[in-house]
Amino acid sequence: METERLLLRPFVAEDLEPLHEILGDAETMRFYSGPFTLDATRDWIARNQRRYVEDGFGLWVVQERSTGVFLGDCGPTLQLVDGEPFVEIGWHVRRDRWGDGIAPEAGIGCRDWAFEHLDVERVISLILPGNVQSRRVAEKLGMTVWRETTHADLVHLVYAIER
């Protein structure tokens, strides 16, 4: 999938190092249990590759179209909210590119892709209340807080937008 500035494509094994620069960064991962190890990053790629086969979609690599530079990941995944499956749009962007509009641009492309290709009436993003940056991204995708849920033993806001 392409947007004005971005190319989104499936993960391949060669994405391990650039992805680990993001997922292994403590500041980037402060709203997770901590930065990922190299093995956890490898598992992240493998999990998304399984999603491509099992679900038909998953997080994709985000690259700058003009340079091919690896910028992060973004895409739809299935997430359970109170036992019900929903398509969630998630994202991670290299810290040196925060504020460049990468996450909103990729997220809007993924939101539109989900509504065009999947039989869903709503897409969501699970966001911790303190993650102000991701909350702003969700709002740029047209999402609003729909409800709260406990996910990974933490209370999350469920941002949502309907078709």
mmCIF file of C-alpha atoms in Angstrom:
data_model
loop_
_atom_site.group_PDB
_atom_site.id
_atom_site.type_symbol
_atom_site.label_atom_id
_atom_site.label_comp_id
_atom_site.label_asym_id
_atom_site.label_seq_id
_atom_site.Cartn_x
_atom_site.Cartn_y
_atom_site.Cartn_z
ATOM 1 C CA MET A 1 0.000 0.000 0.000
ATOM 2 C CA GLU A 2 1.191 3.526 -0.703
ATOM 3 C CA THR A 3 0.327 6.943 0.652
ATOM 4 C CA GLU A 4 1.631 10.298 -0.505
ATOM 5 C CA ARG A 5 5.030 9.841 1.186
ATOM 6 C CA LEU A 6 4.992 6.254 2.429
ATOM 7 C CA LEU A 7 5.186 2.660 1.275
ATOM 8 C CA LEU A 8 3.695 0.000 3.555
ATOM 9 C CA ARG A 9 4.753 -3.588 2.901
ATOM 10 C CA PRO A 10 4.916 -6.953 4.705
ATOM 11 C CA PHE A 11 7.783 -7.718 7.064
ATOM 12 C CA VAL A 12 10.743 -9.790 5.860
ATOM 13 C CA ALA A 13 13.608 -11.242 7.908
ATOM 14 C CA GLU A 14 15.926 -8.411 6.832
ATOM 15 C CA ASP A 15 13.735 -5.936 8.744
ATOM 16 C CA LEU A 16 14.992 -7.269 12.092
ATOM 17 C CA GLU A 17 17.753 -4.709 12.734
ATOM 18 C CA PRO A 18 15.876 -1.540 11.711
ATOM 19 C CA LEU A 19 12.765 -2.668 13.582
ATOM 20 C CA HIS A 20 14.831 -3.481 16.661
ATOM 21 C CA GLU A 21 16.238 0.061 16.629
ATOM 22 C CA ILE A 22 12.640 1.157 17.283
ATOM 23 C CA LEU A 23 11.243 -1.618 19.484
ATOM 24 C CA GLY A 24 14.501 -1.849 21.447
ATOM 25 C CA ASP A 25 14.431 1.872 22.299
ATOM 26 C CA ALA A 26 13.353 2.533 25.907
ATOM 27 C CA GLU A 27 11.800 5.925 25.153
ATOM 28 C CA THR A 28 9.798 4.613 22.198
ATOM 29 C CA MET A 29 8.586 1.632 24.249
ATOM 30 C CA ARG A 30 7.818 3.464 27.502
ATOM 31 C CA PHE A 31 4.122 2.528 27.220
ATOM 32 C CA TYR A 32 5.006 -1.172 26.922
ATOM 33 C CA SER A 33 6.553 -3.325 29.628
ATOM 34 C CA GLY A 34 9.925 -2.137 28.350
ATOM 35 C CA PRO A 35 12.160 -2.209 25.296
ATOM 36 C CA PHE A 36 12.222 -5.416 23.285
ATOM 37 C CA THR A 37 15.167 -7.780 23.145
ATOM 38 C CA LEU A 38 16.406 -8.796 19.721
ATOM 39 C CA ASP A 39 14.590 -12.129 20.146
ATOM 40 C CA ALA A 40 11.340 -10.352 21.064
ATOM 41 C CA THR A 41 11.683 -8.205 17.935
ATOM 42 C CA ARG A 42 12.259 -11.347 15.862
ATOM 43 C CA ASP A 43 9.097 -12.832 17.427
ATOM 44 C CA TRP A 44 7.191 -9.614 16.565
ATOM 45 C CA ILE A 45 8.088 -10.046 12.901
ATOM 46 C CA ALA A 46 7.201 -13.765 12.960
ATOM 47 C CA ARG A 47 3.860 -13.048 14.675
ATOM 48 C CA ASN A 48 2.941 -10.545 11.964
ATOM 49 C CA GLN A 49 4.020 -12.942 9.223
ATOM 50 C CA ARG A 50 1.659 -15.532 10.767
ATOM 51 C CA ARG A 51 -1.100 -12.897 10.828
ATOM 52 C CA TYR A 52 -0.663 -12.333 7.078
ATOM 53 C CA VAL A 53 -1.431 -16.024 6.526
ATOM 54 C CA GLU A 54 -4.056 -16.585 9.226
ATOM 55 C CA ASP A 55 -5.914 -13.248 9.163
ATOM 56 C CA GLY A 56 -4.950 -11.855 5.755
ATOM 57 C CA PHE A 57 -3.347 -8.757 7.334
ATOM 58 C CA GLY A 58 -1.032 -7.570 10.097
ATOM 59 C CA LEU A 59 1.375 -4.778 10.911
ATOM 60 C CA TRP A 60 3.383 -3.661 7.906
ATOM 61 C CA VAL A 61 6.764 -1.987 7.520
ATOM 62 C CA VAL A 62 6.504 1.757 6.906
ATOM 63 C CA GLN A 63 9.146 3.092 4.505
ATOM 64 C CA GLU A 64 9.711 6.524 3.071
ATOM 65 C CA ARG A 65 8.855 6.252 -0.626
ATOM 66 C CA SER A 66 11.471 8.728 -1.801
ATOM 67 C CA THR A 67 14.421 7.166 0.065
ATOM 68 C CA GLY A 68 13.376 3.654 1.104
ATOM 69 C CA VAL A 69 14.302 4.502 4.706
ATOM 70 C CA PHE A 70 12.695 2.240 7.332
ATOM 71 C CA LEU A 71 10.451 4.479 9.447
ATOM 72 C CA GLY A 72 8.470 2.032 11.581
ATOM 73 C CA ASP A 73 5.440 -0.184 11.421
ATOM 74 C CA CYS A 74 1.715 0.359 11.119
ATOM 75 C CA GLY A 75 -1.257 -1.744 10.240
ATOM 76 C CA PRO A 76 -4.356 -3.623 11.245
ATOM 77 C CA THR A 77 -4.337 -6.536 13.678
ATOM 78 C CA LEU A 78 -7.084 -8.448 15.438
ATOM 79 C CA GLN A 79 -7.397 -7.587 19.131
ATOM 80 C CA LEU A 80 -9.870 -8.810 21.704
ATOM 81 C CA VAL A 81 -11.745 -6.141 23.638
ATOM 82 C CA ASP A 82 -13.754 -7.660 26.468
ATOM 83 C CA GLY A 83 -13.775 -10.964 24.582
ATOM 84 C CA GLU A 84 -14.935 -9.508 21.247
ATOM 85 C CA PRO A 85 -12.550 -9.318 18.248
ATOM 86 C CA PHE A 86 -11.914 -5.946 16.631
ATOM 87 C CA VAL A 87 -9.524 -4.709 13.963
ATOM 88 C CA GLU A 88 -7.008 -2.445 15.657
ATOM 89 C CA ILE A 89 -4.728 0.036 13.896
ATOM 90 C CA GLY A 90 -1.357 0.215 15.641
ATOM 91 C CA TRP A 91 1.898 2.039 14.904
ATOM 92 C CA HIS A 92 5.509 2.629 15.948
ATOM 93 C CA VAL A 93 7.736 5.283 14.394
ATOM 94 C CA ARG A 94 11.469 5.929 14.684
ATOM 95 C CA ARG A 95 11.997 8.474 17.431
ATOM 96 C CA ASP A 96 14.073 10.760 15.184
ATOM 97 C CA ARG A 97 10.993 11.076 12.915
ATOM 98 C CA TRP A 98 8.410 11.801 15.630
ATOM 99 C CA GLY A 99 6.409 14.880 14.738
ATOM 100 C CA ASP A 100 6.844 14.396 10.979
ATOM 101 C CA GLY A 101 3.274 13.133 10.487
ATOM 102 C CA ILE A 102 4.388 9.562 9.707
ATOM 103 C CA ALA A 103 2.019 7.785 12.122
ATOM 104 C CA PRO A 104 -1.091 9.763 11.095
ATOM 105 C CA GLU A 105 -0.367 9.324 7.382
ATOM 106 C CA ALA A 106 0.291 5.590 7.717
ATOM 107 C CA GLY A 107 -2.652 5.192 10.117
ATOM 108 C CA ILE A 108 -5.102 6.915 7.779
ATOM 109 C CA GLY A 109 -3.934 4.662 4.949
ATOM 110 C CA CYS A 110 -4.420 1.586 7.155
ATOM 111 C CA ARG A 111 -7.813 2.804 8.376
ATOM 112 C CA ASP A 112 -8.976 3.290 4.796
ATOM 113 C CA TRP A 113 -7.510 -0.077 3.754
ATOM 114 C CA ALA A 114 -9.372 -1.820 6.590
ATOM 115 C CA PHE A 115 -12.710 -0.284 5.624
ATOM 116 C CA GLU A 116 -12.124 -1.060 1.944
ATOM 117 C CA HIS A 117 -10.886 -4.654 2.322
ATOM 118 C CA LEU A 118 -12.377 -5.990 5.552
ATOM 119 C CA ASP A 119 -15.976 -6.599 6.538
ATOM 120 C CA VAL A 120 -15.878 -4.375 9.635
ATOM 121 C CA GLU A 121 -18.068 -1.517 10.782
ATOM 122 C CA ARG A 122 -15.523 -0.153 13.280
ATOM 123 C CA VAL A 123 -11.752 -0.022 13.687
ATOM 124 C CA ILE A 124 -10.093 0.740 16.991
ATOM 125 C CA SER A 125 -6.815 1.667 18.638
ATOM 126 C CA LEU A 126 -6.000 0.583 22.193
ATOM 127 C CA ILE A 127 -4.077 3.372 23.912
ATOM 128 C CA LEU A 128 -2.939 3.899 27.491
ATOM 129 C CA PRO A 129 -4.411 7.129 28.894
ATOM 130 C CA GLY A 130 -0.963 8.656 29.457
ATOM 131 C CA ASN A 131 0.185 8.102 25.871
ATOM 132 C CA VAL A 132 -0.705 11.587 24.666
ATOM 133 C CA GLN A 133 1.209 11.249 21.365
ATOM 134 C CA SER A 134 -0.726 8.140 20.304
ATOM 135 C CA ARG A 135 -3.985 9.680 21.468
ATOM 136 C CA ARG A 136 -3.331 12.625 19.128
ATOM 137 C CA VAL A 137 -2.563 10.221 16.271
ATOM 138 C CA ALA A 138 -5.838 8.357 16.873
ATOM 139 C CA GLU A 139 -7.712 11.652 16.821
ATOM 140 C CA LYS A 140 -6.060 12.544 13.493
ATOM 141 C CA LEU A 141 -7.442 9.231 12.186
ATOM 142 C CA GLY A 142 -10.906 10.520 13.139
ATOM 143 C CA MET A 143 -11.152 8.284 16.191
ATOM 144 C CA THR A 144 -12.725 9.234 19.499
ATOM 145 C CA VAL A 145 -12.755 7.464 22.855
ATOM 146 C CA TRP A 146 -15.438 4.814 22.635
ATOM 147 C CA ARG A 147 -14.888 3.027 25.949
ATOM 148 C CA GLU A 148 -12.288 1.687 28.347
ATOM 149 C CA THR A 149 -11.034 -1.868 28.671
ATOM 150 C CA THR A 150 -8.389 -3.817 30.495
ATOM 151 C CA HIS A 151 -5.747 -5.080 28.082
ATOM 152 C CA ALA A 152 -2.470 -6.704 29.184
ATOM 153 C CA ASP A 153 -3.539 -6.041 32.794
ATOM 154 C CA LEU A 154 -3.713 -2.260 32.213
ATOM 155 C CA VAL A 155 -6.676 0.044 31.642
ATOM 156 C CA HIS A 156 -6.656 1.246 28.037
ATOM 157 C CA LEU A 157 -8.783 3.753 26.206
ATOM 158 C CA VAL A 158 -10.471 2.218 23.189
ATOM 159 C CA TYR A 159 -10.404 4.796 20.425
ATOM 160 C CA ALA A 160 -12.767 3.947 17.556
ATOM 161 C CA ILE A 161 -14.111 5.149 14.248
ATOM 162 C CA GLU A 162 -17.065 3.670 12.393
ATOM 163 C CA ARG A 163 -17.303 3.084 8.672
#
